[in-house]
XYZ file of N, CA, C and O in Angstrom:
720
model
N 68.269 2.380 71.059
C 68.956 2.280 69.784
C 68.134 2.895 68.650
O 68.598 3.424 67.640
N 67.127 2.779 68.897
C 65.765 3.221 67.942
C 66.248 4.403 67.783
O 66.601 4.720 66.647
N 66.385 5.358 68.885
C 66.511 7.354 68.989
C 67.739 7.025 68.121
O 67.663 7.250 66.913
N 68.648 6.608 68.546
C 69.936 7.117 67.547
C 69.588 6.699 66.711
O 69.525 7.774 66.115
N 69.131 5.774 65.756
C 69.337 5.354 64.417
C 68.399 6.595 63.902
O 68.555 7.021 62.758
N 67.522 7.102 64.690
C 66.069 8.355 63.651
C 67.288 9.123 63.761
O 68.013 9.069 62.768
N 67.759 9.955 64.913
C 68.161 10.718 64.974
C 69.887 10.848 63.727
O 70.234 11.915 63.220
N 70.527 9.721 63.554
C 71.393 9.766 62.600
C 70.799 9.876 61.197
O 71.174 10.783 60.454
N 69.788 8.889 60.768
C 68.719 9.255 59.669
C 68.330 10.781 59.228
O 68.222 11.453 58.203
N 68.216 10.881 60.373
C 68.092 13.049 60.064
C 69.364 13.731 60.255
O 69.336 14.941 60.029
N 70.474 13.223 60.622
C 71.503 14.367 60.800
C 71.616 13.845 59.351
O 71.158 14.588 58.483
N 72.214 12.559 58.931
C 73.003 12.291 57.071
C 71.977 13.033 56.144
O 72.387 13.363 55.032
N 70.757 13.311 56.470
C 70.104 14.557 55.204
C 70.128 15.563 55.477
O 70.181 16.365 54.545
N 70.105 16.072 56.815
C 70.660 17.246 57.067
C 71.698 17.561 56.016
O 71.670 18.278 55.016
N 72.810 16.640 56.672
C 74.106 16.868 55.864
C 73.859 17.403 54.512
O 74.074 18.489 53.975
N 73.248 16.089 54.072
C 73.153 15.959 52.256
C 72.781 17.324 51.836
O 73.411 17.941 50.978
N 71.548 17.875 52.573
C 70.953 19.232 52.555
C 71.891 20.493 52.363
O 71.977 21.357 51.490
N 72.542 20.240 53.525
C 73.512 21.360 53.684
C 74.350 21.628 52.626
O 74.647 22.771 52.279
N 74.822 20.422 51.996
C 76.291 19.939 50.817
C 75.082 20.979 49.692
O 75.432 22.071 49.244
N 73.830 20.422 49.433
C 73.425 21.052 48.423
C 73.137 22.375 48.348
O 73.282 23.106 47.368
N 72.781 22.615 49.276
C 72.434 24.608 49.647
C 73.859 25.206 49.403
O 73.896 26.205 48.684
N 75.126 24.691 49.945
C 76.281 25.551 49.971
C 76.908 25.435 48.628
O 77.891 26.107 48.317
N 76.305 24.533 47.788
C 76.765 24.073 46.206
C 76.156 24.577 45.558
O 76.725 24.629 44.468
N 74.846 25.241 45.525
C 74.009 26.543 45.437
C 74.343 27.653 45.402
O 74.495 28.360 44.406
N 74.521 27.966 46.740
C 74.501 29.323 47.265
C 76.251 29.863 46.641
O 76.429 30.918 46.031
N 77.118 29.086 46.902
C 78.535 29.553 46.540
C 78.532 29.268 45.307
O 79.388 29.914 44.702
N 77.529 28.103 44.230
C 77.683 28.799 42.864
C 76.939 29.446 42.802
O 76.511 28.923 41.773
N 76.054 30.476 43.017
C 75.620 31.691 42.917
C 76.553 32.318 42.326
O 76.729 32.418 41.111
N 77.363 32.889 43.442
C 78.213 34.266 43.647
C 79.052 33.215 42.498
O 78.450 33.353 41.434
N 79.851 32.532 42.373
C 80.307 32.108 41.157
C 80.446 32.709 39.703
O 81.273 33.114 38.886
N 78.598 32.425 39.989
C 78.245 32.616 38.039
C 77.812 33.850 38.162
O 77.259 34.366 37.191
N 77.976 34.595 39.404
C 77.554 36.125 38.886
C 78.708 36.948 38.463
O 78.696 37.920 37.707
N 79.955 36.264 39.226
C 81.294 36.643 38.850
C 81.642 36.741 37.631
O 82.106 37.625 36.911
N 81.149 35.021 37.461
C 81.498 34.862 35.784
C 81.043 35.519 35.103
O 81.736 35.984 34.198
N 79.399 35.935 35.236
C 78.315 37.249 34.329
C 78.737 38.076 33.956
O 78.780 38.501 32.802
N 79.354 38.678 35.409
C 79.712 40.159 35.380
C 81.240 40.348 34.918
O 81.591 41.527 34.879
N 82.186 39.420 34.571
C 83.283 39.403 34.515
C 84.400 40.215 35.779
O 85.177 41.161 35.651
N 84.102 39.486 36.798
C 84.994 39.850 38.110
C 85.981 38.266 38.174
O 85.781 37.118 37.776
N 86.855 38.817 38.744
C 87.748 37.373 38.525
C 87.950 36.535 40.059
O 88.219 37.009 41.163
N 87.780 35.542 39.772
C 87.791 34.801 41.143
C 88.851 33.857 41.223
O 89.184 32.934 40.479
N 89.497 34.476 42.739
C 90.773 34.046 43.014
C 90.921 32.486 43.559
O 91.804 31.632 43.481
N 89.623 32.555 44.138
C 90.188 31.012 45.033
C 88.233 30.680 45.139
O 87.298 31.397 44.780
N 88.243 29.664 45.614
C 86.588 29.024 45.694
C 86.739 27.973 46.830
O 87.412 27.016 46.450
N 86.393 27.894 47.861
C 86.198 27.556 49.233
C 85.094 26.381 49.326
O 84.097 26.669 48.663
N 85.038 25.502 49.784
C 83.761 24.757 49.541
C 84.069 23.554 50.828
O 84.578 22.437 50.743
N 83.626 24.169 51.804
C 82.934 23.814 52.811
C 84.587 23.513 54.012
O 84.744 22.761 54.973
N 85.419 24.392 53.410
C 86.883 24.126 54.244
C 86.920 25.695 54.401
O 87.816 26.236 53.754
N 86.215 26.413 55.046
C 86.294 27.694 55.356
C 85.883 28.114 56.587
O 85.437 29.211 56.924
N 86.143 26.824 57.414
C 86.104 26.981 58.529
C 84.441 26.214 59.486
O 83.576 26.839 58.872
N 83.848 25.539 60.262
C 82.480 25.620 60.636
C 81.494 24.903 59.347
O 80.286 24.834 59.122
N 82.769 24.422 58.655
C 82.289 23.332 57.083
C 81.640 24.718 56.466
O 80.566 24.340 55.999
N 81.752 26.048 56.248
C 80.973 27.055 55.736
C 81.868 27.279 54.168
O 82.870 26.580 54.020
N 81.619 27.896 53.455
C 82.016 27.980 51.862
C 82.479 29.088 51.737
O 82.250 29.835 52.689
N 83.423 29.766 50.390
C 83.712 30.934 50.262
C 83.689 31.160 48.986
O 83.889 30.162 48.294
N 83.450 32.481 48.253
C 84.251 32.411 47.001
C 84.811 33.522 47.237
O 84.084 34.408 47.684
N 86.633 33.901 46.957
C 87.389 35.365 47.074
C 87.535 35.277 45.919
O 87.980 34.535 45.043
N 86.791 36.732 46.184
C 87.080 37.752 44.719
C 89.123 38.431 44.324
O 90.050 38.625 45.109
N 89.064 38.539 43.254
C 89.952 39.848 43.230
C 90.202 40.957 43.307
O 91.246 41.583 43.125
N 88.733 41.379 43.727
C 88.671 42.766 43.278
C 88.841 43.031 45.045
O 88.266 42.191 45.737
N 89.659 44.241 45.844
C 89.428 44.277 47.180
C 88.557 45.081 47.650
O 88.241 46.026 46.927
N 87.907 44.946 49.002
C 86.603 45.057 49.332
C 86.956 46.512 49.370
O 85.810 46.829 49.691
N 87.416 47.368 49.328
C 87.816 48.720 49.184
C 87.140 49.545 48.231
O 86.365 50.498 48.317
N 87.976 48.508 46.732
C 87.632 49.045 45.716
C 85.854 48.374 45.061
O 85.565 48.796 43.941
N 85.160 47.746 45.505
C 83.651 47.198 45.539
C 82.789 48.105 45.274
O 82.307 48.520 46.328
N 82.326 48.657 44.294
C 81.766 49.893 44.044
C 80.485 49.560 42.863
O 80.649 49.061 41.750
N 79.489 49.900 43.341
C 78.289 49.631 42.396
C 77.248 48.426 42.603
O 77.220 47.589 43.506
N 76.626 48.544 41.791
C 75.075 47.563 41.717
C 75.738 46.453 41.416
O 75.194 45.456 41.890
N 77.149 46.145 40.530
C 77.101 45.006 39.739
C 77.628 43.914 41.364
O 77.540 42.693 41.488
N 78.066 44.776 42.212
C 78.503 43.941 43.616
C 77.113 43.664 44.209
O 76.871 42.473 44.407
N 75.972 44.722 44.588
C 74.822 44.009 45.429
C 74.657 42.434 44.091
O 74.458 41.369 44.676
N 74.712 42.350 42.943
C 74.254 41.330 42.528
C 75.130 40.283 42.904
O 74.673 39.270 43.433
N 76.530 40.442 42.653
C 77.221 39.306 43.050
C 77.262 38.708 44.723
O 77.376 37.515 45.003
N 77.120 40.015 45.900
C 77.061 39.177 46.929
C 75.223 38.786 47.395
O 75.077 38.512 48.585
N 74.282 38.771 46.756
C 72.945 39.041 47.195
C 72.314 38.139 46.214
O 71.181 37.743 46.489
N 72.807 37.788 45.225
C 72.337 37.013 43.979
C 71.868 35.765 44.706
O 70.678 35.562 44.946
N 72.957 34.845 45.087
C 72.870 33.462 45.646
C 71.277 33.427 47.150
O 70.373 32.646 47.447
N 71.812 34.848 47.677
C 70.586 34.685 48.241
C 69.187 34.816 47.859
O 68.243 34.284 48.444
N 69.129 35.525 46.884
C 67.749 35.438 46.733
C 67.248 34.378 45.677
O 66.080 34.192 45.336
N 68.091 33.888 45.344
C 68.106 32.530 44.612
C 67.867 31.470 45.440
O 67.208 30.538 44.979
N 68.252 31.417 46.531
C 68.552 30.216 47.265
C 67.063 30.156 48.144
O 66.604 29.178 48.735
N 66.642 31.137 48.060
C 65.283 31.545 49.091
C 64.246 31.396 47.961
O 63.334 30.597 48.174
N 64.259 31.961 46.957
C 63.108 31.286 45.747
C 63.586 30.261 45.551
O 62.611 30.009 44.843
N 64.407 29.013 45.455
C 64.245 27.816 45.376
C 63.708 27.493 46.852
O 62.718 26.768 46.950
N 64.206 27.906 47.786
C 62.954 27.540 48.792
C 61.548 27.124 48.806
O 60.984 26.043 48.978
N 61.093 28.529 48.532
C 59.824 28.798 48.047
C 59.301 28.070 46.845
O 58.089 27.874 46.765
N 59.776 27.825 46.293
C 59.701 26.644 44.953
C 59.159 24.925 45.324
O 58.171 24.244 45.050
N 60.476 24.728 46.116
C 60.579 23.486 46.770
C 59.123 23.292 47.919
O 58.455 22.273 48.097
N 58.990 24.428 48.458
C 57.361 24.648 49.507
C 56.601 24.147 48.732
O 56.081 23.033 48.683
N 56.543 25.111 48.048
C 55.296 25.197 47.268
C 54.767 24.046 46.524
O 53.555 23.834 46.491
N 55.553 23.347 45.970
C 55.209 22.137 45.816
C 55.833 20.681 46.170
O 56.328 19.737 45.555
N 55.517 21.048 47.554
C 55.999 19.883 48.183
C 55.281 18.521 47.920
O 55.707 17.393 48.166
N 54.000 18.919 47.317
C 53.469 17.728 47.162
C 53.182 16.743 46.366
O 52.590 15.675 46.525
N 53.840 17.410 45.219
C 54.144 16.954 43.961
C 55.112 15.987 43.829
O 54.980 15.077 43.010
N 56.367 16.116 44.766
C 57.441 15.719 44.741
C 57.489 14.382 45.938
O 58.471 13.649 46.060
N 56.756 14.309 46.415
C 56.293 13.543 47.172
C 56.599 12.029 46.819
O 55.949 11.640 45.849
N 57.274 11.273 47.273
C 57.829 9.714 46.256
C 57.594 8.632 47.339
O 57.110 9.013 48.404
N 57.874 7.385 47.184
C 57.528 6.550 47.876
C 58.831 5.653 48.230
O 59.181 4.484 48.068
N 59.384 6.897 48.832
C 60.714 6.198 49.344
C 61.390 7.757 50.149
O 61.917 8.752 49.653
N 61.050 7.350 51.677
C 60.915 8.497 52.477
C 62.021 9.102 52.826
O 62.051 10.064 53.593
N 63.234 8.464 52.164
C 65.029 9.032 52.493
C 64.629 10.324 51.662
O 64.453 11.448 52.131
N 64.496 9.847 50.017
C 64.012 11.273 49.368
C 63.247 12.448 49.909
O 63.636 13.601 49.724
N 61.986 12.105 50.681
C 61.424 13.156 51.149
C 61.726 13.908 52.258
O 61.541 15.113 52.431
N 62.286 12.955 53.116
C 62.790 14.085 54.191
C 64.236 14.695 53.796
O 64.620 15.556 54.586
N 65.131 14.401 52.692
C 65.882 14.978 52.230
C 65.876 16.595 51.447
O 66.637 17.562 51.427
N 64.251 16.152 50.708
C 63.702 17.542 49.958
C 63.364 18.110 51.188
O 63.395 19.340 51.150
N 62.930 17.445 52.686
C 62.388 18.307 53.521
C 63.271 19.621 53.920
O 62.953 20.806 54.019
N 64.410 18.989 54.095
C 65.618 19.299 54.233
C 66.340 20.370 53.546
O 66.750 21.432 54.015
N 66.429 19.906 52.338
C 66.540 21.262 51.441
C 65.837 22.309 51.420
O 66.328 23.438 51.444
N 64.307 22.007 51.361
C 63.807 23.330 51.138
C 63.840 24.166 52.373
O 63.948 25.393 52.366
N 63.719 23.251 53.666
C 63.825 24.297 55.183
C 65.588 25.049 54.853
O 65.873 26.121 55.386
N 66.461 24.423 54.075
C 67.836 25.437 54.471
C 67.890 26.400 53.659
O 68.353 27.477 54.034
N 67.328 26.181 52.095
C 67.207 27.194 51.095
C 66.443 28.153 51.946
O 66.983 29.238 52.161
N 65.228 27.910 52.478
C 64.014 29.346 52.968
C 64.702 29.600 54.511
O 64.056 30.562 54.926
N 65.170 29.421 55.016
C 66.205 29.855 56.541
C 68.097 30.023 56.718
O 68.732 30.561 57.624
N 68.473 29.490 55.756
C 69.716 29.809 55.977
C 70.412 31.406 55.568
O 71.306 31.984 56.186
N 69.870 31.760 54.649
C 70.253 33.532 54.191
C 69.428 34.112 54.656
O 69.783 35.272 54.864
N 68.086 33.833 55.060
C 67.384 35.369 55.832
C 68.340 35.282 57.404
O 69.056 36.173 57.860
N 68.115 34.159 57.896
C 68.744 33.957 59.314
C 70.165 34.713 59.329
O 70.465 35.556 60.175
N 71.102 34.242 58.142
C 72.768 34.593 57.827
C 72.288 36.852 58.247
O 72.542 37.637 59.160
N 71.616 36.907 57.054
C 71.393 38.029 57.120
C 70.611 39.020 58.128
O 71.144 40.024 58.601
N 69.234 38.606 58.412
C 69.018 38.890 59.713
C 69.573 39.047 61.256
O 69.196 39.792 62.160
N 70.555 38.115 61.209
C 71.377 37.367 62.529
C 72.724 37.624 62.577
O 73.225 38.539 63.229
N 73.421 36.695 61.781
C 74.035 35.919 61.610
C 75.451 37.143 61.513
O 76.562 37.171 62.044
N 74.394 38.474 60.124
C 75.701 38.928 60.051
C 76.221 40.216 60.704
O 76.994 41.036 60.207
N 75.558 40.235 62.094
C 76.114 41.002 62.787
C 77.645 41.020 63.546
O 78.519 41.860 63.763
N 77.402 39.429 63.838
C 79.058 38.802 63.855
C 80.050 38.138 62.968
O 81.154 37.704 63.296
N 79.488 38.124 61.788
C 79.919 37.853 60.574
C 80.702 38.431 59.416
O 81.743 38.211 58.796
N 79.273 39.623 59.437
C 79.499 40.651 58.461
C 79.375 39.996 57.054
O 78.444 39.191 57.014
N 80.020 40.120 55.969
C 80.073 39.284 55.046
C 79.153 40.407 53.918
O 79.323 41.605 53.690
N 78.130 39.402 53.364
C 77.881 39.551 52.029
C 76.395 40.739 52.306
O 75.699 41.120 51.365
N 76.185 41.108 53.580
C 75.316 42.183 53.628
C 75.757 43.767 53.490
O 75.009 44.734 53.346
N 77.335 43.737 53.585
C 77.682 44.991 53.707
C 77.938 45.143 52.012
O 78.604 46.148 51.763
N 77.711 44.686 51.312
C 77.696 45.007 50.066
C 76.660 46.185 49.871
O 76.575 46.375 48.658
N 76.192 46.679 50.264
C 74.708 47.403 50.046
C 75.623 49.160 50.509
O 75.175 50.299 50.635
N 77.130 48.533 50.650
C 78.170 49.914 50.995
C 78.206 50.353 49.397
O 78.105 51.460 48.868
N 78.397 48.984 48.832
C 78.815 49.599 47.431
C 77.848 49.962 46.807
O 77.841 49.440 45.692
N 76.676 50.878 47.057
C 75.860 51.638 46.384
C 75.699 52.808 47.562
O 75.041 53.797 47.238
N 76.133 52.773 48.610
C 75.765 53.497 49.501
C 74.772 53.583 50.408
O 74.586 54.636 51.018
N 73.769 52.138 50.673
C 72.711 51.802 51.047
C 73.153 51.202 53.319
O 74.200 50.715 53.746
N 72.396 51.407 53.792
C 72.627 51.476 55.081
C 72.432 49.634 55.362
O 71.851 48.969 54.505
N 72.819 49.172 56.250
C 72.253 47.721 56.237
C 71.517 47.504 57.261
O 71.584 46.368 57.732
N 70.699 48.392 57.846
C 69.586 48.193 58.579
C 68.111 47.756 57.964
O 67.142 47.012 58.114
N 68.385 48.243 57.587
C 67.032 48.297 56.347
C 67.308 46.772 55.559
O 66.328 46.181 55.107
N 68.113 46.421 55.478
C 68.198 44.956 54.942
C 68.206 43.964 56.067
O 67.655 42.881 55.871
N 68.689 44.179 57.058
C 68.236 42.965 57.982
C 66.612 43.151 58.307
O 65.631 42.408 58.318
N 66.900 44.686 58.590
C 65.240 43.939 59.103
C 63.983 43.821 58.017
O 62.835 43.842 58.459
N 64.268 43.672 56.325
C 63.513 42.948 55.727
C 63.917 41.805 55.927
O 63.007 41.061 56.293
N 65.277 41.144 55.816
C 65.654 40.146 55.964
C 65.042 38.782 57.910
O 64.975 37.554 57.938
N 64.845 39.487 58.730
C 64.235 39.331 59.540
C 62.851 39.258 59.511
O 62.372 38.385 60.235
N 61.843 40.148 58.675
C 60.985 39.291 58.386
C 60.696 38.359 57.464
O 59.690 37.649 57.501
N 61.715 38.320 56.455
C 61.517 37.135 55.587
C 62.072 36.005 56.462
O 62.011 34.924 55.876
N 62.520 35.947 57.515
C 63.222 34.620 58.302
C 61.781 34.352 59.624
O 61.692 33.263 60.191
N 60.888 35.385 59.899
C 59.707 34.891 60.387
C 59.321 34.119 60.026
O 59.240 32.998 60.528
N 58.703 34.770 58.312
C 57.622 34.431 57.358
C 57.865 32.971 57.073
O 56.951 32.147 57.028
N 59.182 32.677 56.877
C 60.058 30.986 56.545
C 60.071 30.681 57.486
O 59.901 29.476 57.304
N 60.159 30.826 58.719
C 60.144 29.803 60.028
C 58.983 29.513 59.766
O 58.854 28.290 59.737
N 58.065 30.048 59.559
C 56.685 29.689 59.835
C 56.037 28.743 58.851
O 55.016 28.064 58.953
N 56.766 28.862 58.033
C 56.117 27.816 56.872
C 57.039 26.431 57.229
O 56.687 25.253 57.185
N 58.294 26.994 57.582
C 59.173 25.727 58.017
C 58.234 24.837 59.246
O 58.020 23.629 59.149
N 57.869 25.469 60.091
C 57.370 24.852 60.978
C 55.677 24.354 60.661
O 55.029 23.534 61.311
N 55.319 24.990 59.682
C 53.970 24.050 58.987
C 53.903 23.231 58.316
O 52.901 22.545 58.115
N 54.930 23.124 57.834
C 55.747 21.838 56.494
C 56.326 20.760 57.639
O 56.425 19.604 57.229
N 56.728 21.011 59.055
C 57.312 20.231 59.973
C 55.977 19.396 60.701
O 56.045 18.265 61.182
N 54.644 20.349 60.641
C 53.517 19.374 61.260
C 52.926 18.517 60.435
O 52.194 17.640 60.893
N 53.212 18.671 58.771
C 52.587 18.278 57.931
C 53.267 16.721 58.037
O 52.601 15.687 57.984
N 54.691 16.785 58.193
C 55.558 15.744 58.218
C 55.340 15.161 58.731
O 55.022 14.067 58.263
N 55.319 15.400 60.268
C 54.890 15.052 61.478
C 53.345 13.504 61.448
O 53.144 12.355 61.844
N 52.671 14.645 60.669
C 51.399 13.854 60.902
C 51.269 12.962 59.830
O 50.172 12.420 59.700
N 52.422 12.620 58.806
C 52.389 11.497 57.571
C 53.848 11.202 58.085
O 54.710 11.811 57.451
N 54.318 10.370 59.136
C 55.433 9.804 59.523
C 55.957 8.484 58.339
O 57.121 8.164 58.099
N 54.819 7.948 57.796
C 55.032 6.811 56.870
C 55.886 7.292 55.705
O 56.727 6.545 55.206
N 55.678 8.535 55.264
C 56.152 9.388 53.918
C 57.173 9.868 54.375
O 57.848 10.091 53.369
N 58.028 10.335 55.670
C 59.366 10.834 55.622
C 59.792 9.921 56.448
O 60.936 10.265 56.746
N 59.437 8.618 57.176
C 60.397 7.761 57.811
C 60.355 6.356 57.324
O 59.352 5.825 56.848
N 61.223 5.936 57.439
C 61.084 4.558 57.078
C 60.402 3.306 58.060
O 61.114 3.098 59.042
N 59.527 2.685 58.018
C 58.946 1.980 59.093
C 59.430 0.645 59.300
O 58.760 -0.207 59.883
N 60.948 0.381 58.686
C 61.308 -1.065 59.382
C 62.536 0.058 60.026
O 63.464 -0.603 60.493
N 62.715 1.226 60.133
C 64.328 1.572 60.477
C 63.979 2.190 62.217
O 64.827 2.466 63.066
N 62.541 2.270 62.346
C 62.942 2.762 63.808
C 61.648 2.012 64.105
O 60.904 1.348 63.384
N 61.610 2.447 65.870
C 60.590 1.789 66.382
C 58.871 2.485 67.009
O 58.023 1.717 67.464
């Protein structure tokens, strides 16, 4: 009973995690819309299938032409990856004495620094999506995954050093009357 109760403990911040990265990442592209004055038809939020988010534009992917598009589909990501890096970086600051919070920030910051290099590296070969924007300047998208592939190394790797750090202060991300 012990395994399931940790193991549900980490899927509900997972969750929480996830709700906040995609409330992020899809207001990104949002407020770049709004910036740039592109008009947005519909806004998707987490009913787009795989619980994943959307925002449709008006403008059709045809007519997508220029820099002001790499900002609107590329914005959220590199936003979402410097709050990553943000959230790393001072993980230890944030550090509280009530361990739902911390493995929640754990949480966040591993999806902010892995979910768009991975999307992009990976993800959008069967996807496609917000990498082929780099059409509307005329830019190839090889060259963006595989920076994007090593920025999804470089973040695994910190993900997984931030995971031993956890690891070895169990008192600070678990609760010690909730498992055994």
């Amino acid at each position: 009973m012990a395994f399931v109760k940790k193991r549900l403990y980490l899927l509900v911040a997972f969750l929480a995690a996830y709700v906040v990265y995609s409330a992020v990442h899809e207001g990104g592209h949002y407020l770049a819309c709004r910036l740039l004055g592109e008009e947005v038809v519909e806004f998707r939020f987490l009913t787009n299938g795989w619980l994943s988010s959307q925002v449709i534009y008006a403008t059709p992917v045809a007519e997508r032409v220029g820099v002001r598009w790499l900002v609107i589909a590329w914005l959220p990501a590199v936003m979402t990856t410097l709050i990553g890096y943000l959230v790393y970086g001072t993980r230890r600051r944030w550090l509280t004495r009530w361990p739902w919070v911390n493995v929640l920030l754990w949480y966040i910051g591993a999806c902010f620094l892995v979910f768009d290099p991975l999307y992009y590296a990976v993800l959008s070969f069967w996807f496609g999506g917000d990498i082929y924007a780099a059409a509307a300047v005329g830019w190839p998208v090889w060259p963006i995954r595989a920076l994007a592939a090593i920025i999804l190394a470089f973040n695994g790797w910190l993900v997984l050093r931030w995971q031993r750090e956890a690891r070895a202060r169990p008192e600070v991300y678990r609760p010690a009357t909730s498992f055994g």
